[in-house]
Amino acid sequence: QLQLVESGGGQVQPGGSLILSCAASGFPLDVFTTAWFRQAPGKEREGVSCISAGETIIEYADSVKGRFIISRDNAKNMVYLQMNSLKPEDTGIYYCAAGWNSSPGICTGVPRQGPYSDWGHGTQVTVSS
């Protein structure tokens, strides 16, 4: 079974940057589409970005376009989310998720939770002055 562990969260001032990492183990990552989701206090979990197994498809939520960059290193079984120009509304728990790359629509537009079968426990990101 694929296991995912996020790291890199923390507290940062508005305008600052963070890089989140997601380490995968138990199964080769190169057959999975991977994604980042986040959940703000009192709100539902929402999709942030996804990247297909071969990196040919990348999608972002409108709220993070131009500020966040998703990437992956299949040789290292790692997924990353570079977050720049952070805003207070980016505060939340960030989750790494993976789903079979062949799942229809898994990375079409903003990622939805349904196609993703494996999840990490999350890492807290707080943007505050």
PDB file of N, CA, C and O in Angstrom, residues 24 27-34 51-55 71-80:
ATOM      1  N   ALA A  24       6.773   9.426  -0.693  1.00  0.00           N
ATOM      2  CA  ALA A  24       5.964   8.236  -0.925  1.00  0.00           C
ATOM      3  C   ALA A  24       6.795   6.988  -0.681  1.00  0.00           C
ATOM      4  O   ALA A  24       7.987   6.940  -0.984  1.00  0.00           O
ATOM      5  N   PHE A  27       5.259   1.700  -2.737  1.00  0.00           N
ATOM      6  CA  PHE A  27       4.850   1.429  -4.118  1.00  0.00           C
ATOM      7  C   PHE A  27       5.509   2.483  -4.995  1.00  0.00           C
ATOM      8  O   PHE A  27       5.631   3.631  -4.573  1.00  0.00           O
ATOM      9  N   PRO A  28       5.920   2.129  -6.207  1.00  0.00           N
ATOM     10  CA  PRO A  28       6.509   3.152  -7.088  1.00  0.00           C
ATOM     11  C   PRO A  28       5.507   4.251  -7.395  1.00  0.00           C
ATOM     12  O   PRO A  28       4.343   3.978  -7.703  1.00  0.00           O
ATOM     13  N   LEU A  29       5.967   5.483  -7.304  1.00  0.00           N
ATOM     14  CA  LEU A  29       5.069   6.611  -7.474  1.00  0.00           C
ATOM     15  C   LEU A  29       4.711   6.859  -8.927  1.00  0.00           C
ATOM     16  O   LEU A  29       3.732   7.552  -9.219  1.00  0.00           O
ATOM     17  N   ASP A  30       5.468   6.272  -9.860  1.00  0.00           N
ATOM     18  CA  ASP A  30       5.326   6.653 -11.262  1.00  0.00           C
ATOM     19  C   ASP A  30       4.088   6.088 -11.946  1.00  0.00           C
ATOM     20  O   ASP A  30       3.912   6.272 -13.143  1.00  0.00           O
ATOM     21  N   VAL A  31       3.214   5.401 -11.202  1.00  0.00           N
ATOM     22  CA  VAL A  31       1.936   4.961 -11.768  1.00  0.00           C
ATOM     23  C   VAL A  31       0.774   5.767 -11.196  1.00  0.00           C
ATOM     24  O   VAL A  31      -0.386   5.494 -11.480  1.00  0.00           O
ATOM     25  N   PHE A  32       1.108   6.752 -10.391  1.00  0.00           N
ATOM     26  CA  PHE A  32       0.079   7.544  -9.722  1.00  0.00           C
ATOM     27  C   PHE A  32       0.088   8.998 -10.186  1.00  0.00           C
ATOM     28  O   PHE A  32       1.148   9.600 -10.365  1.00  0.00           O
ATOM     29  N   THR A  33      -1.097   9.556 -10.351  1.00  0.00           N
ATOM     30  CA  THR A  33      -1.244  11.002 -10.379  1.00  0.00           C
ATOM     31  C   THR A  33      -1.230  11.463  -8.929  1.00  0.00           C
ATOM     32  O   THR A  33      -1.787  10.798  -8.050  1.00  0.00           O
ATOM     33  N   THR A  34      -0.580  12.575  -8.657  1.00  0.00           N
ATOM     34  CA  THR A  34      -0.514  13.080  -7.291  1.00  0.00           C
ATOM     35  C   THR A  34      -1.072  14.491  -7.231  1.00  0.00           C
ATOM     36  O   THR A  34      -1.097  15.212  -8.236  1.00  0.00           O
ATOM     37  N   ILE A  51      -0.708  16.762 -10.582  1.00  0.00           N
ATOM     38  CA  ILE A  51       0.296  16.519 -11.613  1.00  0.00           C
ATOM     39  C   ILE A  51       0.234  15.037 -11.983  1.00  0.00           C
ATOM     40  O   ILE A  51       0.225  14.169 -11.111  1.00  0.00           O
ATOM     41  N   SER A  52       0.156  14.760 -13.270  1.00  0.00           N
ATOM     42  CA  SER A  52       0.037  13.380 -13.717  1.00  0.00           C
ATOM     43  C   SER A  52       1.368  12.649 -13.548  1.00  0.00           C
ATOM     44  O   SER A  52       2.415  13.255 -13.309  1.00  0.00           O
ATOM     45  N   ALA A  53       1.301  11.324 -13.687  1.00  0.00           N
ATOM     46  CA  ALA A  53       2.482  10.500 -13.442  1.00  0.00           C
ATOM     47  C   ALA A  53       3.665  10.903 -14.312  1.00  0.00           C
ATOM     48  O   ALA A  53       4.806  10.940 -13.840  1.00  0.00           O
ATOM     49  N   GLY A  54       3.394  11.209 -15.575  1.00  0.00           N
ATOM     50  CA  GLY A  54       4.461  11.581 -16.496  1.00  0.00           C
ATOM     51  C   GLY A  54       4.688  13.081 -16.603  1.00  0.00           C
ATOM     52  O   GLY A  54       5.424  13.537 -17.469  1.00  0.00           O
ATOM     53  N   GLU A  55       4.040  13.827 -15.713  1.00  0.00           N
ATOM     54  CA  GLU A  55       4.175  15.293 -15.653  1.00  0.00           C
ATOM     55  C   GLU A  55       3.650  15.988 -16.902  1.00  0.00           C
ATOM     56  O   GLU A  55       3.969  17.156 -17.150  1.00  0.00           O
ATOM     57  N   SER A  71       5.521  19.947  -8.441  1.00  0.00           N
ATOM     58  CA  SER A  71       6.525  19.185  -9.183  1.00  0.00           C
ATOM     59  C   SER A  71       6.671  17.821  -8.534  1.00  0.00           C
ATOM     60  O   SER A  71       6.151  17.585  -7.438  1.00  0.00           O
ATOM     61  N   ARG A  72       7.366  16.939  -9.216  1.00  0.00           N
ATOM     62  CA  ARG A  72       7.577  15.605  -8.668  1.00  0.00           C
ATOM     63  C   ARG A  72       8.896  15.061  -9.174  1.00  0.00           C
ATOM     64  O   ARG A  72       9.404  15.475 -10.220  1.00  0.00           O
ATOM     65  N   ASP A  73       9.444  14.119  -8.421  1.00  0.00           N
ATOM     66  CA  ASP A  73      10.665  13.415  -8.800  1.00  0.00           C
ATOM     67  C   ASP A  73      10.378  11.930  -8.612  1.00  0.00           C
ATOM     68  O   ASP A  73      10.463  11.413  -7.491  1.00  0.00           O
ATOM     69  N   ASN A  74      10.000  11.254  -9.693  1.00  0.00           N
ATOM     70  CA  ASN A  74       9.606   9.850  -9.582  1.00  0.00           C
ATOM     71  C   ASN A  74      10.770   8.968  -9.137  1.00  0.00           C
ATOM     72  O   ASN A  74      10.555   7.963  -8.456  1.00  0.00           O
ATOM     73  N   ALA A  75      11.967   9.324  -9.507  1.00  0.00           N
ATOM     74  CA  ALA A  75      13.123   8.523  -9.104  1.00  0.00           C
ATOM     75  C   ALA A  75      13.304   8.541  -7.589  1.00  0.00           C
ATOM     76  O   ALA A  75      13.775   7.562  -6.998  1.00  0.00           O
ATOM     77  N   LYS A  76      12.912   9.650  -6.970  1.00  0.00           N
ATOM     78  CA  LYS A  76      13.034   9.779  -5.515  1.00  0.00           C
ATOM     79  C   LYS A  76      11.713   9.526  -4.799  1.00  0.00           C
ATOM     80  O   LYS A  76      11.657   9.616  -3.571  1.00  0.00           O
ATOM     81  N   ASN A  77      10.652   9.246  -5.556  1.00  0.00           N
ATOM     82  CA  ASN A  77       9.325   9.040  -4.964  1.00  0.00           C
ATOM     83  C   ASN A  77       8.885  10.255  -4.150  1.00  0.00           C
ATOM     84  O   ASN A  77       8.373  10.112  -3.029  1.00  0.00           O
ATOM     85  N   MET A  78       9.072  11.430  -4.731  1.00  0.00           N
ATOM     86  CA  MET A  78       8.770  12.669  -4.027  1.00  0.00           C
ATOM     87  C   MET A  78       7.855  13.565  -4.854  1.00  0.00           C
ATOM     88  O   MET A  78       7.923  13.586  -6.082  1.00  0.00           O
ATOM     89  N   VAL A  79       7.023  14.310  -4.145  1.00  0.00           N
ATOM     90  CA  VAL A  79       6.181  15.331  -4.750  1.00  0.00           C
ATOM     91  C   VAL A  79       6.398  16.623  -3.963  1.00  0.00           C
ATOM     92  O   VAL A  79       6.583  16.573  -2.745  1.00  0.00           O
ATOM     93  N   TYR A  80       6.367  17.743  -4.653  1.00  0.00           N
ATOM     94  CA  TYR A  80       6.649  19.022  -4.002  1.00  0.00           C
ATOM     95  C   TYR A  80       5.571  20.047  -4.339  1.00  0.00           C
ATOM     96  O   TYR A  80       4.909  19.969  -5.371  1.00  0.00           O
TER      97      TYR A  80
END
